[in-house]
Tab-separated table of C-alpha atoms in Angstrom:
chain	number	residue	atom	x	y	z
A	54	UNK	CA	86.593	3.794	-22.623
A	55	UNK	CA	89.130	1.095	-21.981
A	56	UNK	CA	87.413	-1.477	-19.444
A	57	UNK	CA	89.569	-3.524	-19.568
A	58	UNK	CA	92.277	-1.491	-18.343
A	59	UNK	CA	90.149	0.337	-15.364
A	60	UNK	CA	89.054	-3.031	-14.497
A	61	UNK	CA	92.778	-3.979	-14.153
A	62	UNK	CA	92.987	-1.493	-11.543
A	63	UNK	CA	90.075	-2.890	-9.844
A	64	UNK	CA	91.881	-6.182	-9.567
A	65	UNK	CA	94.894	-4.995	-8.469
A	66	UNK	CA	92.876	-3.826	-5.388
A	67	UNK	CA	91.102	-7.244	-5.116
A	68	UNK	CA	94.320	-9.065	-5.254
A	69	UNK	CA	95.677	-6.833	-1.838
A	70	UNK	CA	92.270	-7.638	-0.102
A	71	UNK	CA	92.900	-11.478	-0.759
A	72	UNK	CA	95.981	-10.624	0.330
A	73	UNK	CA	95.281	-8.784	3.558
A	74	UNK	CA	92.960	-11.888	4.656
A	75	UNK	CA	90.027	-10.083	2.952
A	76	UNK	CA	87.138	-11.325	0.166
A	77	UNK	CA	88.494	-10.657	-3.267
A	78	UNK	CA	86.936	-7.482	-4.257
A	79	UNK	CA	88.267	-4.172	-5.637
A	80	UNK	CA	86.894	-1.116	-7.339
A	81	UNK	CA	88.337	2.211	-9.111
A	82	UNK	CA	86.623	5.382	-10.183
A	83	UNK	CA	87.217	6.823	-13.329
A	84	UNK	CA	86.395	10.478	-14.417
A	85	UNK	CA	87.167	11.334	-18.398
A	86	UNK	CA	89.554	8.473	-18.920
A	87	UNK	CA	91.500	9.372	-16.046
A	88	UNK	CA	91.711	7.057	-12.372
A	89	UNK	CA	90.736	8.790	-10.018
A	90	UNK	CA	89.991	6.216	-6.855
A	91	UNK	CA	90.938	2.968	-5.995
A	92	UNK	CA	89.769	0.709	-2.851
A	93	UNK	CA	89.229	-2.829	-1.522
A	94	UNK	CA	86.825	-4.252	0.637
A	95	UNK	CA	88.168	-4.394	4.351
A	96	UNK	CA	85.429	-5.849	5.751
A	97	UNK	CA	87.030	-8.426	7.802
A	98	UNK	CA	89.888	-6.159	8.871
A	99	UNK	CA	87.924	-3.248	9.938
A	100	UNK	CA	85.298	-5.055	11.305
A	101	UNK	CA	82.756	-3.182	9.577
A	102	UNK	CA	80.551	-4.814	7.480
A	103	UNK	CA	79.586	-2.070	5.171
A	104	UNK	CA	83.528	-1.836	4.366
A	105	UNK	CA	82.608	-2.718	0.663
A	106	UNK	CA	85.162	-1.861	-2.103
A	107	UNK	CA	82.474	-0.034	-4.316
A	108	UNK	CA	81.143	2.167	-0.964
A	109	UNK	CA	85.145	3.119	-0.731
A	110	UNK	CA	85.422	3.913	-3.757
A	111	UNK	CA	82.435	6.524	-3.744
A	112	UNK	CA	84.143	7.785	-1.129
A	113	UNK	CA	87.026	8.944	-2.008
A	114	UNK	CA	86.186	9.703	-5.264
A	115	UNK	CA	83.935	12.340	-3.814
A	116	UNK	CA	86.545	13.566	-1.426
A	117	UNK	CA	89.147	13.751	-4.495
A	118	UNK	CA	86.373	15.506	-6.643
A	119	UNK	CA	85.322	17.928	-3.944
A	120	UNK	CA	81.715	17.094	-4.681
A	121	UNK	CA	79.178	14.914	-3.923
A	122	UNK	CA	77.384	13.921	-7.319
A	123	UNK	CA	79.441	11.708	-9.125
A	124	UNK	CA	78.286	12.469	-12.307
A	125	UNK	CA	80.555	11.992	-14.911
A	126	UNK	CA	82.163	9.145	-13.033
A	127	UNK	CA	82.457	5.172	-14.079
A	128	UNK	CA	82.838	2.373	-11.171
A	129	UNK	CA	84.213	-0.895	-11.743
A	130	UNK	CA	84.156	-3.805	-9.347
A	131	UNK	CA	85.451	-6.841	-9.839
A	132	UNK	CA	81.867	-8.161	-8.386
A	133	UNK	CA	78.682	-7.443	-9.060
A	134	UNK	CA	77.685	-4.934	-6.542
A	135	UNK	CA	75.175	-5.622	-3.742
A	136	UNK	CA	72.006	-3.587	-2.659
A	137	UNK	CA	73.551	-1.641	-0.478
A	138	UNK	CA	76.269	-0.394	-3.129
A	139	UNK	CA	73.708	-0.452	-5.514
A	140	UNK	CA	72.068	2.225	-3.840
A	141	UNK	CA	75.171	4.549	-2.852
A	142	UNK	CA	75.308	4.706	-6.566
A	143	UNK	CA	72.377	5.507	-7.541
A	144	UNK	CA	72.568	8.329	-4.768
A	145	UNK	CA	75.852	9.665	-5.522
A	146	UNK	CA	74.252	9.601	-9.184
A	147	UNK	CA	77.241	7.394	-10.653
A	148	UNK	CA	76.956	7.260	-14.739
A	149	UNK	CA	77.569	3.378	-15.181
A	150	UNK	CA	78.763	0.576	-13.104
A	151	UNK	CA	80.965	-1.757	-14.593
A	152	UNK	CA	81.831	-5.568	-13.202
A	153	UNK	CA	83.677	-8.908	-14.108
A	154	UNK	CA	81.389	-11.150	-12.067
A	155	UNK	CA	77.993	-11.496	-11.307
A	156	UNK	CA	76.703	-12.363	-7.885
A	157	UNK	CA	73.862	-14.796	-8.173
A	158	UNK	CA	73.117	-14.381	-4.210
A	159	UNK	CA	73.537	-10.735	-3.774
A	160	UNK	CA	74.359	-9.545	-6.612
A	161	UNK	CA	71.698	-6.085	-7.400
A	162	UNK	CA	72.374	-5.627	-11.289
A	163	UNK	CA	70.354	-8.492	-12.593
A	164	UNK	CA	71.704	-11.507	-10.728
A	165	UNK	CA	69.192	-11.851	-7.294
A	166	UNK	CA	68.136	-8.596	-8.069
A	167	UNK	CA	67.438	-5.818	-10.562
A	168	UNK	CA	68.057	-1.828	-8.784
A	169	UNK	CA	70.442	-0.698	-11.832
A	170	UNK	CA	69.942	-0.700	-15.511
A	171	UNK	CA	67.951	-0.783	-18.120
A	172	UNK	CA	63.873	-1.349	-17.480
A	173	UNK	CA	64.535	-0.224	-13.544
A	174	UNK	CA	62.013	2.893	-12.616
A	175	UNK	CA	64.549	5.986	-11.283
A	176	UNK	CA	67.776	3.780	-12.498
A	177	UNK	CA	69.926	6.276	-14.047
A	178	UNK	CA	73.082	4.110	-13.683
A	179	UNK	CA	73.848	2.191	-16.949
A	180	UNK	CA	75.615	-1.408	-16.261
A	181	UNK	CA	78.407	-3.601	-18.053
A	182	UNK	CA	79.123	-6.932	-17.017
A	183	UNK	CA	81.457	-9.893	-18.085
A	184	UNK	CA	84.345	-7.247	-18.315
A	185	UNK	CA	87.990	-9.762	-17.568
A	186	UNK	CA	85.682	-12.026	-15.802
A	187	UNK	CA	88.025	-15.259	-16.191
A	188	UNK	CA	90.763	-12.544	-14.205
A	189	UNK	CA	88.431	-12.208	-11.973
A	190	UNK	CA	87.193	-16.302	-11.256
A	191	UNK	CA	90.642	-16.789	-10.182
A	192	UNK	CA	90.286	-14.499	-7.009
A	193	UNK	CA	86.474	-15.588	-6.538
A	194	UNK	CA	85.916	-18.650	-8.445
A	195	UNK	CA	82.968	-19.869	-6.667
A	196	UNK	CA	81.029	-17.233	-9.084
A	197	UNK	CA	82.839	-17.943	-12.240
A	198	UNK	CA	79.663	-20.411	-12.809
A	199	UNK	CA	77.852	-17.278	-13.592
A	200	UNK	CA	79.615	-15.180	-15.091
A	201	UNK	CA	80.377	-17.553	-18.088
A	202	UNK	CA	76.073	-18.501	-18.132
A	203	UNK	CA	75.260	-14.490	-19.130
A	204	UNK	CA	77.331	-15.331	-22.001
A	205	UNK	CA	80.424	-12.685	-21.121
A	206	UNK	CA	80.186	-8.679	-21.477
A	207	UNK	CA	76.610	-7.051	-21.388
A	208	UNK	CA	75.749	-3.384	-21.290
A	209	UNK	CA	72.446	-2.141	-20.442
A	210	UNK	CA	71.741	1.243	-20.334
A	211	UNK	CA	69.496	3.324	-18.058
């Protein structure tokens, strides 16, 4: 799979929240090397703090796959996602998350904590980090820091 294409996409989104007046974060959905969702976070917009671009995704790429497992289905997200997203994936049973920067203060994929991945009991969700995180610094750079400290792209696996 080409992540660094998909996480392109995921960008693209971020770049339209910053855009919008919005935290830089975006996320797309992939299915069998084909987009299938992309989203923001609209947080500050809508008002609604659980407006996350990783829970949007998951949305719609259930609505768009008629179905409510998503297995099969890659997310990436231009940050780390938090607990809450961390669990919508593991319930909507998500194959791997994929990110460009970690989160070292709510970041739930090995930053301040560990609910995805490898060595996590009932994790089925593999991870990837470091994936066009210098792209992704320039929309959040305040977590560039870490990103470049976990020594760039890391996959661990469920």
């Amino acid at each position: 799979m080409n992540y660094e294409l998909y996480m392109g996409a995921a960008l693209a989104e971020a770049q339209a929240a910053v855009a919008d007046g919005e935290v830089g974060d975006g996320a797309a959905a992939v299915v069998d090397e084909a987009l299938v969702a992309r989203a923001r976070r609209t947080s500050a917009g809508s008002g609604d703090p659980t407006a996350h671009a990783v829970l949007a995704v998951i949305r719609e790429t259930s609505q768009r796959l008629g179905r409510p497992s998503l297995a099969g289905v890659t997310v990436f997200s231009v940050v780390e996602p938090c607990a809450m997203c961390a669990g919508a994936l593991l319930e909507a049973d998500v194959d791997r998350v994929v990110f460009a920067l970690a989160d070292p203060r709510d970041g739930a994929c090995g930053s301040a904590r560990q609910l995805l991945g490898q060595g996590v009991a009932g994790s089925r969700v593999r991870v990837v980090s470091g994936i066009l995180a210098d792209e992704a610094a320039e929309l959040r750079p305040e977590l560039l820091r870490t990103a470049t400290e976990r020594g760039g792209h890391r996959e661990t696996s469920a």
